[in-house]
mmCIF file of C-alpha atoms and ligand atoms in Angstrom:
data_model
loop_
_atom_site.group_PDB
_atom_site.id
_atom_site.type_symbol
_atom_site.label_atom_id
_atom_site.label_comp_id
_atom_site.label_asym_id
_atom_site.label_seq_id
_atom_site.Cartn_x
_atom_site.Cartn_y
_atom_site.Cartn_z
ATOM 1 C CA UNK A 1 93.395 103.595 126.448
ATOM 2 C CA UNK A 2 96.865 104.599 125.625
ATOM 3 C CA UNK A 3 98.072 101.004 126.027
ATOM 4 C CA UNK A 4 95.350 99.822 123.788
ATOM 5 C CA UNK A 5 96.306 102.438 121.174
ATOM 6 C CA UNK A 6 99.829 101.417 121.341
ATOM 7 C CA UNK A 7 98.819 97.836 120.995
ATOM 8 C CA UNK A 8 96.632 98.497 118.010
ATOM 9 C CA UNK A 9 99.198 100.634 116.217
ATOM 10 C CA UNK A 10 101.873 97.940 116.860
ATOM 11 C CA UNK A 11 99.402 95.283 115.519
ATOM 12 C CA UNK A 12 98.576 97.339 112.364
ATOM 13 C CA UNK A 13 102.333 97.908 111.868
ATOM 14 C CA UNK A 14 103.086 94.142 111.946
ATOM 15 C CA UNK A 15 100.275 93.430 109.576
ATOM 16 C CA UNK A 16 101.258 96.184 107.154
ATOM 17 C CA UNK A 17 104.880 95.212 107.392
ATOM 18 C CA UNK A 18 104.026 91.622 106.719
ATOM 19 C CA UNK A 19 102.218 92.749 103.538
ATOM 20 C CA UNK A 20 105.409 94.631 102.537
ATOM 21 C CA UNK A 21 107.833 91.752 103.368
ATOM 22 C CA UNK A 22 107.855 90.416 99.810
ATOM 23 C CA UNK A 23 108.569 93.812 98.097
ATOM 24 C CA UNK A 24 111.195 94.642 100.724
ATOM 25 C CA UNK A 25 112.849 91.378 100.365
ATOM 26 C CA UNK A 26 113.162 92.282 96.620
ATOM 27 C CA UNK A 27 114.393 95.674 97.503
ATOM 28 C CA UNK A 28 117.119 94.206 99.718
ATOM 29 C CA UNK A 29 118.119 91.438 97.375
ATOM 30 C CA UNK A 30 118.997 93.957 94.655
ATOM 31 C CA UNK A 31 121.884 95.649 96.423
ATOM 32 C CA UNK A 32 123.055 92.296 97.776
ATOM 33 C CA UNK A 33 123.170 90.715 94.325
ATOM 34 C CA UNK A 34 125.012 93.903 93.034
ATOM 35 C CA UNK A 35 127.511 93.507 96.045
ATOM 36 C CA UNK A 36 128.223 89.797 95.025
ATOM 37 C CA UNK A 37 128.864 90.930 91.394
ATOM 38 C CA UNK A 38 131.199 93.538 92.482
ATOM 39 C CA UNK A 39 133.012 91.298 94.927
ATOM 40 C CA UNK A 40 133.566 88.968 92.001
ATOM 41 C CA UNK A 41 134.813 91.699 89.825
ATOM 42 C CA UNK A 42 137.073 92.814 92.563
ATOM 43 C CA UNK A 43 138.620 89.373 92.895
ATOM 44 C CA UNK A 44 139.245 89.166 89.162
ATOM 45 C CA UNK A 45 141.103 92.443 89.062
ATOM 46 C CA UNK A 46 143.293 91.312 91.907
ATOM 47 C CA UNK A 47 143.918 87.786 90.436
ATOM 48 C CA UNK A 48 145.282 89.107 87.206
ATOM 49 C CA UNK A 49 149.005 88.457 86.527
ATOM 50 C CA UNK A 50 149.433 92.212 87.014
ATOM 51 C CA UNK A 51 146.691 93.109 89.549
ATOM 52 C CA UNK A 52 144.766 96.256 88.800
ATOM 53 C CA UNK A 53 144.548 97.856 92.112
ATOM 54 C CA UNK A 54 142.715 100.958 90.867
ATOM 55 C CA UNK A 55 139.850 98.888 89.324
ATOM 56 C CA UNK A 56 139.815 96.629 92.458
ATOM 57 C CA UNK A 57 139.489 99.601 94.745
ATOM 58 C CA UNK A 58 136.596 100.915 92.560
ATOM 59 C CA UNK A 59 134.734 97.649 92.711
ATOM 60 C CA UNK A 60 135.288 97.500 96.524
ATOM 61 C CA UNK A 61 133.842 101.015 96.986
ATOM 62 C CA UNK A 62 130.802 99.929 94.999
ATOM 63 C CA UNK A 63 130.402 96.947 97.439
ATOM 64 C CA UNK A 64 130.425 99.466 100.268
ATOM 65 C CA UNK A 65 127.663 101.446 98.611
ATOM 66 C CA UNK A 66 125.548 98.336 97.831
ATOM 67 C CA UNK A 67 125.831 96.925 101.296
ATOM 68 C CA UNK A 68 125.181 100.311 102.955
ATOM 69 C CA UNK A 69 121.958 100.666 101.010
ATOM 70 C CA UNK A 70 120.854 97.189 101.960
ATOM 71 C CA UNK A 71 121.644 97.976 105.587
ATOM 72 C CA UNK A 72 119.672 101.364 105.418
ATOM 73 C CA UNK A 73 116.613 99.434 104.125
ATOM 74 C CA UNK A 74 116.754 97.034 106.983
ATOM 75 C CA UNK A 75 117.133 99.901 109.452
ATOM 76 C CA UNK A 76 114.101 101.602 108.001
ATOM 77 C CA UNK A 77 111.936 98.446 108.351
ATOM 78 C CA UNK A 78 113.120 97.817 111.845
ATOM 79 C CA UNK A 79 112.133 101.316 112.980
ATOM 80 C CA UNK A 80 108.682 100.549 111.658
ATOM 81 C CA UNK A 81 107.903 97.549 113.785
ATOM 82 C CA UNK A 82 110.230 97.872 116.805
ATOM 83 C CA UNK A 83 108.049 97.861 119.712
ATOM 84 C CA UNK A 84 107.956 100.889 122.020
ATOM 85 C CA UNK A 85 105.713 103.087 123.977
ATOM 86 C CA UNK A 86 104.655 106.247 122.140
ATOM 87 C CA UNK A 87 107.373 108.753 122.137
ATOM 88 C CA UNK A 88 107.118 112.517 121.395
ATOM 89 C CA UNK A 89 109.778 114.320 119.581
ATOM 90 C CA UNK A 90 110.012 117.205 117.136
ATOM 91 C CA UNK A 91 109.318 115.572 113.704
ATOM 92 C CA UNK A 92 109.764 116.872 110.216
ATOM 93 C CA UNK A 93 106.789 115.611 108.296
ATOM 94 C CA UNK A 94 108.295 116.142 104.841
ATOM 95 C CA UNK A 95 111.141 113.842 105.927
ATOM 96 C CA UNK A 96 108.628 111.175 106.925
ATOM 97 C CA UNK A 97 106.892 111.568 103.520
ATOM 98 C CA UNK A 98 110.215 111.245 101.675
ATOM 99 C CA UNK A 99 111.076 108.092 103.595
ATOM 100 C CA UNK A 100 107.707 106.469 102.807
ATOM 101 C CA UNK A 101 107.926 107.241 99.179
ATOM 102 C CA UNK A 102 111.330 105.449 99.143
ATOM 103 C CA UNK A 103 109.862 102.623 101.204
ATOM 104 C CA UNK A 104 106.738 102.100 99.003
ATOM 105 C CA UNK A 105 108.326 102.581 95.667
ATOM 106 C CA UNK A 106 108.595 98.828 95.081
ATOM 107 C CA UNK A 107 104.972 98.321 96.255
ATOM 108 C CA UNK A 108 103.701 100.791 93.721
ATOM 109 C CA UNK A 109 105.609 99.025 91.003
ATOM 110 C CA UNK A 110 104.249 95.581 91.978
ATOM 111 C CA UNK A 111 101.182 95.729 89.727
ATOM 112 C CA UNK A 112 101.407 95.311 85.969
ATOM 113 C CA UNK A 113 99.928 98.785 85.529
ATOM 114 C CA UNK A 114 102.304 101.755 86.391
ATOM 115 C CA UNK A 115 101.500 103.659 89.476
ATOM 116 C CA UNK A 116 103.644 106.683 90.193
ATOM 117 C CA UNK A 117 104.196 108.484 93.378
ATOM 118 C CA UNK A 118 104.700 112.238 93.417
ATOM 119 C CA UNK A 119 105.370 114.625 96.346
ATOM 120 C CA UNK A 120 104.385 118.250 96.561
ATOM 121 C CA UNK A 121 106.087 119.351 99.700
ATOM 122 C CA UNK A 122 106.114 122.984 101.201
ATOM 123 C CA UNK A 123 109.661 123.410 102.105
ATOM 124 C CA UNK A 124 110.753 124.429 105.639
ATOM 125 C CA UNK A 125 107.467 123.263 107.335
ATOM 126 C CA UNK A 126 107.384 123.837 111.125
ATOM 127 C CA UNK A 127 108.020 120.662 112.886
ATOM 128 C CA UNK A 128 105.378 118.749 115.036
ATOM 129 C CA UNK A 129 105.694 117.280 118.495
ATOM 130 C CA UNK A 130 104.691 113.749 117.624
ATOM 131 C CA UNK A 131 105.535 110.072 117.700
ATOM 132 C CA UNK A 132 107.503 109.440 114.544
ATOM 133 C CA UNK A 133 106.701 105.759 114.330
ATOM 134 C CA UNK A 134 103.048 106.395 114.677
ATOM 135 C CA UNK A 135 102.992 109.143 111.963
ATOM 136 C CA UNK A 136 104.922 106.769 109.692
ATOM 137 C CA UNK A 137 102.234 104.280 110.356
ATOM 138 C CA UNK A 138 99.503 106.758 109.428
ATOM 139 C CA UNK A 139 101.161 107.643 106.093
ATOM 140 C CA UNK A 140 101.968 104.115 105.235
ATOM 141 C CA UNK A 141 98.327 103.175 105.654
ATOM 142 C CA UNK A 142 97.058 106.136 103.626
ATOM 143 C CA UNK A 143 99.567 105.494 100.894
ATOM 144 C CA UNK A 144 98.998 101.741 100.798
ATOM 145 C CA UNK A 145 95.299 102.287 100.446
ATOM 146 C CA UNK A 146 95.917 104.900 97.658
ATOM 147 C CA UNK A 147 98.169 102.432 95.786
ATOM 148 C CA UNK A 148 95.660 99.519 96.179
ATOM 149 C CA UNK A 149 92.841 101.718 94.946
ATOM 150 C CA UNK A 150 94.674 102.130 91.756
ATOM 151 C CA UNK A 151 96.003 98.546 91.243
ATOM 152 C CA UNK A 152 93.628 97.819 88.393
ATOM 153 C CA UNK A 153 93.643 101.126 86.587
ATOM 154 C CA UNK A 154 97.248 102.544 87.449
ATOM 155 C CA UNK A 155 97.482 106.285 88.053
ATOM 156 C CA UNK A 156 99.303 108.678 90.262
ATOM 157 C CA UNK A 157 99.594 109.081 94.063
ATOM 158 C CA UNK A 158 100.271 112.601 95.119
ATOM 159 C CA UNK A 159 101.384 113.461 98.709
ATOM 160 C CA UNK A 160 101.095 117.141 99.544
ATOM 161 C CA UNK A 161 102.332 118.964 102.679
ATOM 162 C CA UNK A 162 101.442 122.525 103.585
ATOM 163 C CA UNK A 163 100.328 124.879 106.242
ATOM 164 C CA UNK A 164 96.544 125.234 106.350
ATOM 165 C CA UNK A 165 94.611 128.507 106.961
ATOM 166 C CA UNK A 166 94.189 127.680 110.740
ATOM 167 C CA UNK A 167 98.029 127.479 111.017
ATOM 168 C CA UNK A 168 98.023 123.565 111.297
ATOM 169 C CA UNK A 169 100.076 121.281 109.142
ATOM 170 C CA UNK A 170 98.020 119.635 106.605
ATOM 171 C CA UNK A 171 99.056 116.392 104.690
ATOM 172 C CA UNK A 172 97.032 114.972 101.894
ATOM 173 C CA UNK A 173 97.271 111.729 100.063
ATOM 174 C CA UNK A 174 95.454 111.771 96.845
ATOM 175 C CA UNK A 175 94.948 108.892 94.360
ATOM 176 C CA UNK A 176 93.124 108.572 91.007
ATOM 177 C CA UNK A 177 91.734 105.058 91.956
ATOM 178 C CA UNK A 178 88.368 103.473 92.483
ATOM 179 C CA UNK A 179 87.047 106.242 94.714
ATOM 180 C CA UNK A 180 85.394 105.874 98.047
ATOM 181 C CA UNK A 181 82.763 103.240 98.424
ATOM 182 C CA UNK A 182 79.438 104.820 97.542
ATOM 183 C CA UNK A 183 77.111 105.545 100.566
ATOM 184 C CA UNK A 184 79.652 104.053 102.952
ATOM 185 C CA UNK A 185 82.150 106.996 102.993
ATOM 186 C CA UNK A 186 81.315 107.632 106.756
ATOM 187 C CA UNK A 187 81.869 103.928 107.539
ATOM 188 C CA UNK A 188 85.322 103.635 106.327
ATOM 189 C CA UNK A 189 86.899 104.967 109.511
ATOM 190 C CA UNK A 190 85.115 102.278 111.562
ATOM 191 C CA UNK A 191 87.184 99.391 112.760
ATOM 192 C CA UNK A 192 86.828 96.230 110.650
ATOM 193 C CA UNK A 193 85.013 97.991 107.863
ATOM 194 C CA UNK A 194 86.536 96.832 104.570
ATOM 195 C CA UNK A 195 85.545 96.351 100.933
ATOM 196 C CA UNK A 196 88.618 94.208 100.252
ATOM 197 C CA UNK A 197 88.729 90.465 100.133
ATOM 198 C CA UNK A 198 91.860 90.357 102.273
ATOM 199 C CA UNK A 199 91.292 93.676 104.123
ATOM 200 C CA UNK A 200 91.365 94.019 107.882
ATOM 201 C CA UNK A 201 89.473 97.133 108.155
ATOM 202 C CA UNK A 202 91.908 98.359 110.680
ATOM 203 C CA UNK A 203 94.076 100.794 108.884
ATOM 204 C CA UNK A 204 91.953 103.949 108.815
ATOM 205 C CA UNK A 205 90.516 103.484 112.368
ATOM 206 C CA UNK A 206 94.034 103.130 113.863
ATOM 207 C CA UNK A 207 95.266 106.040 111.743
ATOM 208 C CA UNK A 208 92.434 108.215 113.032
ATOM 209 C CA UNK A 209 93.190 107.095 116.617
ATOM 210 C CA UNK A 210 96.798 107.999 116.214
ATOM 211 C CA UNK A 211 96.125 111.464 114.565
ATOM 212 C CA UNK A 212 93.419 112.376 117.144
ATOM 213 C CA UNK A 213 95.928 111.390 119.945
ATOM 214 C CA UNK A 214 98.169 114.104 118.437
ATOM 215 C CA UNK A 215 95.253 116.622 118.684
ATOM 216 C CA UNK A 216 94.779 116.339 115.016
ATOM 217 C CA UNK A 217 92.008 115.256 112.526
ATOM 218 C CA UNK A 218 91.864 112.778 109.697
ATOM 219 C CA UNK A 219 89.271 112.896 106.991
ATOM 220 C CA UNK A 220 88.503 111.761 103.494
ATOM 221 C CA UNK A 221 87.001 113.550 100.466
ATOM 222 C CA UNK A 222 85.959 112.291 96.988
ATOM 223 C CA UNK A 223 88.016 113.815 94.165
ATOM 224 C CA UNK A 224 86.138 115.896 91.484
ATOM 225 C CA UNK A 225 87.664 113.549 88.974
ATOM 226 C CA UNK A 226 88.592 109.991 89.851
ATOM 227 C CA UNK A 227 89.714 108.677 93.180
ATOM 228 C CA UNK A 228 89.841 109.969 96.692
ATOM 229 C CA UNK A 229 91.837 112.143 99.011
ATOM 230 C CA UNK A 230 92.739 111.564 102.579
ATOM 231 C CA UNK A 231 93.814 114.499 104.639
ATOM 232 C CA UNK A 232 95.294 114.858 108.117
ATOM 233 C CA UNK A 233 96.093 117.999 110.060
ATOM 234 C CA UNK A 234 98.260 118.377 113.039
ATOM 235 C CA UNK A 235 98.989 121.310 115.300
ATOM 236 C CA UNK A 236 102.562 122.649 114.944
ATOM 237 C CA UNK A 237 105.195 122.672 117.543
ATOM 238 C CA UNK A 238 104.287 125.786 119.465
ATOM 239 C CA UNK A 239 100.574 125.022 119.743
ATOM 240 C CA UNK A 240 101.206 121.424 120.714
ATOM 241 C CA UNK A 241 103.613 122.498 123.375
ATOM 242 C CA UNK A 242 101.237 125.283 124.675
ATOM 243 C CA UNK A 243 98.198 122.933 124.633
ATOM 244 C CA UNK A 244 99.086 119.354 125.331
ATOM 245 C CA UNK A 245 96.402 116.898 124.151
ATOM 246 C CA UNK A 246 94.025 115.763 126.817
ATOM 247 C CA UNK A 247 95.279 112.895 128.986
ATOM 248 C CA UNK A 248 98.933 113.591 128.237
HETATM 249 P P1 ADP B 1 91.454 97.911 104.678
HETATM 250 O O1 ADP B 1 92.485 98.584 103.742
HETATM 251 O O2 ADP B 1 92.097 96.685 105.298
HETATM 252 O O3 ADP B 1 90.186 97.608 104.037
HETATM 253 P P2 ADP B 1 91.169 100.404 105.969
HETATM 254 O O4 ADP B 1 90.669 100.683 107.375
HETATM 255 O O5 ADP B 1 92.597 101.013 105.720
HETATM 256 O O6 ADP B 1 91.135 98.823 105.880
HETATM 257 O O7 ADP B 1 90.109 100.929 104.876
HETATM 258 C C1 ADP B 1 88.824 100.625 105.007
HETATM 259 C C2 ADP B 1 88.132 100.828 103.664
HETATM 260 O O8 ADP B 1 88.121 102.208 103.288
HETATM 261 C C3 ADP B 1 88.668 100.045 102.550
HETATM 262 O O9 ADP B 1 88.279 98.661 102.439
HETATM 263 C C4 ADP B 1 88.123 100.918 101.326
HETATM 264 O O10 ADP B 1 86.812 100.514 101.077
HETATM 265 C C5 ADP B 1 88.146 102.296 101.855
HETATM 266 N N1 ADP B 1 89.267 102.963 101.403
HETATM 267 C C6 ADP B 1 90.325 103.289 102.129
HETATM 268 N N2 ADP B 1 91.272 104.031 101.398
HETATM 269 C C7 ADP B 1 90.695 104.129 100.188
HETATM 270 C C8 ADP B 1 91.130 104.873 98.884
HETATM 271 N N3 ADP B 1 92.307 105.475 98.810
HETATM 272 N N4 ADP B 1 90.201 104.807 97.909
HETATM 273 C C9 ADP B 1 88.942 104.207 97.956
HETATM 274 N N5 ADP B 1 88.599 103.579 99.090
HETATM 275 C C10 ADP B 1 89.355 103.584 100.136
#
């Protein structure tokens, strides 16, 4: 079962990363284009009759900044779809949320209508014993779904983190989009259920499998106004260590 979970998570990551490839290519092209410009500027300062070393140095340090940014983006993507068996480590959920917001920024701006992403993160959350890549996967699925739900109307995606009353960590992804499909809201977590022409119907089912393999829960609720909210809860470090999930 665990191998199947790992395979499914891997598959879904590859699909989702494939969908993101275009916007990521754009994100990587920007710093590279900036680096080329700065390299030309640098050469011009050096080729002057009296080379301006200070200006050339400044242009060179901008090149370092641009290329470092491009390398960071590549590293982040690589960590998303590098194959590996699930690995448990102490994970800071807020950090994962922040990373995903950076990663999905371009995706949210791909549509003609503005979609903003906002984070309401409770500082100094206890860390969770979890597979970082799998949790990135869950957040990416939920956030991409939220963005997609708002692609015709625009709106705001809000990601919240806090400690719930039962002491577990609670992450919520809320959108102001189309809302859950009427009378189908219990089916959305079933594999292959999709209302999208290009959908796979795998995202939510894989996400739930991942969260449950961490002894957590994943569920959805309709917003009072527009849109839907997806929540997942996870036991914190002490609990997870004291009560390892079944089968681990
Ligand atoms: P896919 O996105 O490929 O359809 P998912 O398993 O991620 O697969 O989602 C299944 C279905 O759940 C979607 O097709 C959609 O009908 C519904 N759904 C998921 N997220 C949202 C959301 N944020 N708002 C409204 N409906 C959603």
